mmCIF file of C-alpha atoms in Angstrom:
data_model
loop_
_atom_site.group_PDB
_atom_site.id
_atom_site.type_symbol
_atom_site.label_atom_id
_atom_site.label_comp_id
_atom_site.label_asym_id
_atom_site.label_seq_id
_atom_site.Cartn_x
_atom_site.Cartn_y
_atom_site.Cartn_z
ATOM 1 C CA UNK A 1 -0.016 0.157 -0.016
ATOM 2 C CA UNK A 2 1.106 3.477 -0.584
ATOM 3 C CA UNK A 3 2.640 5.776 1.888
ATOM 4 C CA UNK A 4 2.812 9.637 1.493
ATOM 5 C CA UNK A 5 4.029 12.660 3.392
ATOM 6 C CA UNK A 6 2.592 16.371 2.893
ATOM 7 C CA UNK A 7 3.780 19.288 4.946
ATOM 8 C CA UNK A 8 2.418 23.141 4.629
ATOM 9 C CA UNK A 9 2.829 26.111 7.214
ATOM 10 C CA UNK A 10 0.492 29.029 7.654
ATOM 11 C CA UNK A 11 0.670 32.109 9.604
ATOM 12 C CA UNK A 12 -2.501 32.927 11.725
ATOM 13 C CA UNK A 13 -2.993 36.419 13.451
ATOM 14 C CA UNK A 14 -2.994 35.319 16.979
ATOM 15 C CA UNK A 15 -0.190 35.248 19.554
ATOM 16 C CA UNK A 16 1.575 32.009 20.221
ATOM 17 C CA UNK A 17 -0.378 31.080 23.567
ATOM 18 C CA UNK A 18 -3.678 32.015 21.985
ATOM 19 C CA UNK A 19 -3.096 30.219 18.741
ATOM 20 C CA UNK A 20 -1.705 26.735 20.159
ATOM 21 C CA UNK A 21 -4.562 25.531 22.189
ATOM 22 C CA UNK A 22 -6.608 25.777 18.820
ATOM 23 C CA UNK A 23 -5.152 22.958 17.387
ATOM 24 C CA UNK A 24 -6.462 20.615 20.385
ATOM 25 C CA UNK A 25 -9.682 18.538 19.744
ATOM 26 C CA UNK A 26 -11.896 21.179 21.815
ATOM 27 C CA UNK A 27 -9.820 24.011 20.486
ATOM 28 C CA UNK A 28 -10.699 23.174 16.882
ATOM 29 C CA UNK A 29 -14.504 23.178 17.540
ATOM 30 C CA UNK A 30 -13.929 26.831 18.275
ATOM 31 C CA UNK A 31 -13.414 27.453 14.310
ATOM 32 C CA UNK A 32 -14.306 24.732 12.546
ATOM 33 C CA UNK A 33 -18.138 24.188 12.673
ATOM 34 C CA UNK A 34 -18.020 20.838 11.271
ATOM 35 C CA UNK A 35 -15.739 19.304 13.642
ATOM 36 C CA UNK A 36 -17.602 17.347 16.349
ATOM 37 C CA UNK A 37 -15.399 14.878 18.027
ATOM 38 C CA UNK A 38 -17.055 12.275 20.458
ATOM 39 C CA UNK A 39 -14.685 11.759 23.266
ATOM 40 C CA UNK A 40 -13.793 8.510 24.567
ATOM 41 C CA UNK A 41 -10.774 9.001 27.167
ATOM 42 C CA UNK A 42 -10.941 11.509 28.909
ATOM 43 C CA UNK A 43 -14.654 11.825 28.309
ATOM 44 C CA UNK A 44 -14.376 15.471 29.039
ATOM 45 C CA UNK A 45 -11.954 16.092 25.915
ATOM 46 C CA UNK A 46 -9.148 17.293 28.319
ATOM 47 C CA UNK A 47 -6.314 17.170 25.742
ATOM 48 C CA UNK A 48 -3.641 14.996 27.036
ATOM 49 C CA UNK A 49 -0.928 12.248 25.462
ATOM 50 C CA UNK A 50 -3.190 9.203 25.111
ATOM 51 C CA UNK A 51 -6.548 10.602 24.797
ATOM 52 C CA UNK A 52 -9.001 9.090 22.401
ATOM 53 C CA UNK A 53 -11.793 10.157 20.410
ATOM 54 C CA UNK A 54 -13.915 9.342 17.285
ATOM 55 C CA UNK A 55 -14.992 11.413 14.594
ATOM 56 C CA UNK A 56 -17.605 11.158 11.705
ATOM 57 C CA UNK A 57 -17.366 12.430 8.044
ATOM 58 C CA UNK A 58 -20.476 10.749 6.065
ATOM 59 C CA UNK A 59 -20.171 7.182 6.578
ATOM 60 C CA UNK A 60 -16.583 7.342 7.646
ATOM 61 C CA UNK A 61 -15.428 6.956 11.046
ATOM 62 C CA UNK A 62 -12.106 7.857 12.134
ATOM 63 C CA UNK A 63 -10.610 7.000 15.589
ATOM 64 C CA UNK A 64 -7.931 9.227 16.858
ATOM 65 C CA UNK A 65 -5.316 9.532 19.535
ATOM 66 C CA UNK A 66 -2.932 12.470 20.712
ATOM 67 C CA UNK A 67 0.435 10.417 20.779
ATOM 68 C CA UNK A 68 2.278 13.705 21.692
ATOM 69 C CA UNK A 69 1.005 16.545 23.613
ATOM 70 C CA UNK A 70 3.756 19.114 24.421
ATOM 71 C CA UNK A 71 2.369 22.392 25.149
ATOM 72 C CA UNK A 72 5.573 23.592 26.519
ATOM 73 C CA UNK A 73 7.100 23.036 22.823
ATOM 74 C CA UNK A 74 3.790 24.168 21.423
ATOM 75 C CA UNK A 75 3.436 20.625 19.568
ATOM 76 C CA UNK A 76 0.712 18.234 19.305
ATOM 77 C CA UNK A 77 0.657 14.835 17.376
ATOM 78 C CA UNK A 78 -1.895 12.603 16.632
ATOM 79 C CA UNK A 79 -2.735 9.140 14.983
ATOM 80 C CA UNK A 80 -5.792 8.429 13.597
ATOM 81 C CA UNK A 81 -7.244 5.436 11.498
ATOM 82 C CA UNK A 82 -10.167 5.308 9.401
ATOM 83 C CA UNK A 83 -10.185 1.535 8.939
ATOM 84 C CA UNK A 84 -11.801 1.270 5.633
ATOM 85 C CA UNK A 85 -9.160 3.786 4.008
ATOM 86 C CA UNK A 86 -5.994 5.001 5.714
ATOM 87 C CA UNK A 87 -3.762 5.151 8.770
ATOM 88 C CA UNK A 88 -2.511 9.091 9.270
ATOM 89 C CA UNK A 89 -0.339 10.486 11.733
ATOM 90 C CA UNK A 90 -0.639 14.460 11.939
ATOM 91 C CA UNK A 91 2.415 16.620 13.562
ATOM 92 C CA UNK A 92 1.476 20.354 14.381
ATOM 93 C CA UNK A 93 4.020 22.706 15.410
ATOM 94 C CA UNK A 94 3.529 26.384 16.479
ATOM 95 C CA UNK A 95 6.116 29.044 16.617
ATOM 96 C CA UNK A 96 5.789 32.795 17.080
ATOM 97 C CA UNK A 97 6.220 34.867 13.861
ATOM 98 C CA UNK A 98 5.849 38.170 16.122
ATOM 99 C CA UNK A 99 3.895 39.173 19.436
ATOM 100 C CA UNK A 100 0.750 38.800 17.620
ATOM 101 C CA UNK A 101 1.361 36.360 14.698
ATOM 102 C CA UNK A 102 1.819 32.549 14.898
ATOM 103 C CA UNK A 103 3.554 30.199 12.230
ATOM 104 C CA UNK A 104 1.617 26.804 12.275
ATOM 105 C CA UNK A 105 3.813 23.893 10.628
ATOM 106 C CA UNK A 106 1.154 20.990 9.830
ATOM 107 C CA UNK A 107 2.501 17.497 8.536
ATOM 108 C CA UNK A 108 0.697 14.617 7.714
ATOM 109 C CA UNK A 109 2.069 11.196 6.933
ATOM 110 C CA UNK A 110 -0.556 8.942 5.223
ATOM 111 C CA UNK A 111 -0.569 4.992 4.752
ATOM 112 C CA UNK A 112 -3.504 3.421 2.500
ATOM 113 C CA UNK A 113 -5.282 0.566 3.724
ATOM 114 C CA UNK A 114 -7.163 -0.135 1.001
ATOM 115 C CA UNK A 115 -7.831 0.425 -2.682
ATOM 116 C CA UNK A 116 -10.073 3.468 -1.563
ATOM 117 C CA UNK A 117 -7.371 4.699 0.458
ATOM 118 C CA UNK A 118 -5.077 4.478 -2.287
ATOM 119 C CA UNK A 119 -7.278 6.527 -4.338
ATOM 120 C CA UNK A 120 -7.461 8.940 -1.505
ATOM 121 C CA UNK A 121 -3.894 9.592 -0.992
ATOM 122 C CA UNK A 122 -3.636 9.811 -5.124
ATOM 123 C CA UNK A 123 -6.157 12.747 -4.470
ATOM 124 C CA UNK A 124 -4.084 14.300 -1.957
ATOM 125 C CA UNK A 125 -1.530 16.115 -4.045
ATOM 126 C CA UNK A 126 1.093 18.871 -2.507
ATOM 127 C CA UNK A 127 -1.568 21.540 -3.800
ATOM 128 C CA UNK A 128 -4.445 19.700 -2.541
ATOM 129 C CA UNK A 129 -3.137 19.542 0.882
ATOM 130 C CA UNK A 130 -1.620 23.275 0.662
ATOM 131 C CA UNK A 131 -5.329 24.517 -0.189
ATOM 132 C CA UNK A 132 -6.923 22.335 2.483
ATOM 133 C CA UNK A 133 -4.401 23.972 5.017
ATOM 134 C CA UNK A 134 -4.861 27.405 3.808
ATOM 135 C CA UNK A 135 -8.488 26.533 4.298
ATOM 136 C CA UNK A 136 -7.685 26.224 7.956
ATOM 137 C CA UNK A 137 -5.553 29.558 7.776
ATOM 138 C CA UNK A 138 -8.837 31.243 6.464
ATOM 139 C CA UNK A 139 -11.128 29.787 9.273
ATOM 140 C CA UNK A 140 -8.703 30.399 12.158
ATOM 141 C CA UNK A 141 -8.336 34.134 10.877
ATOM 142 C CA UNK A 142 -12.176 34.391 11.005
ATOM 143 C CA UNK A 143 -12.003 33.135 14.386
ATOM 144 C CA UNK A 144 -9.563 35.467 15.577
ATOM 145 C CA UNK A 145 -11.316 38.470 14.058
ATOM 146 C CA UNK A 146 -14.425 37.502 15.968
ATOM 147 C CA UNK A 147 -12.801 37.970 19.162
ATOM 148 C CA UNK A 148 -12.907 40.955 21.386
ATOM 149 C CA UNK A 149 -10.051 43.727 21.060
#
């Protein structure tokens, strides 16, 4: 089965300490309306190494685990499996660009688990991945602009 890696970085208009929590499972709910994780452990969704949760997108169910939570380094890593299609690790690292902006590096490593997964990986071109992560930038920027000054 095929394996690919994709990486892209964005800059968001928030200070580092405000930006990093937005990439936790609970934080993502603030800027991505379709993100509705079902927390398995811990049930309150507290971000920690070893947490487990589930998401659904259409008929596809995905199981997630936070495999490395290092808030002091502004880094979070996830492993997720969509049993019918693919296994993915996601590495997110935030760094201060300035006092009011944060660079967010996003790396996905994806392995197909089936012919359908092969098709999904083939569709995840560098351009498609960049477009997807830049959509995150748009959504987070919209969220940041909605915050009180």
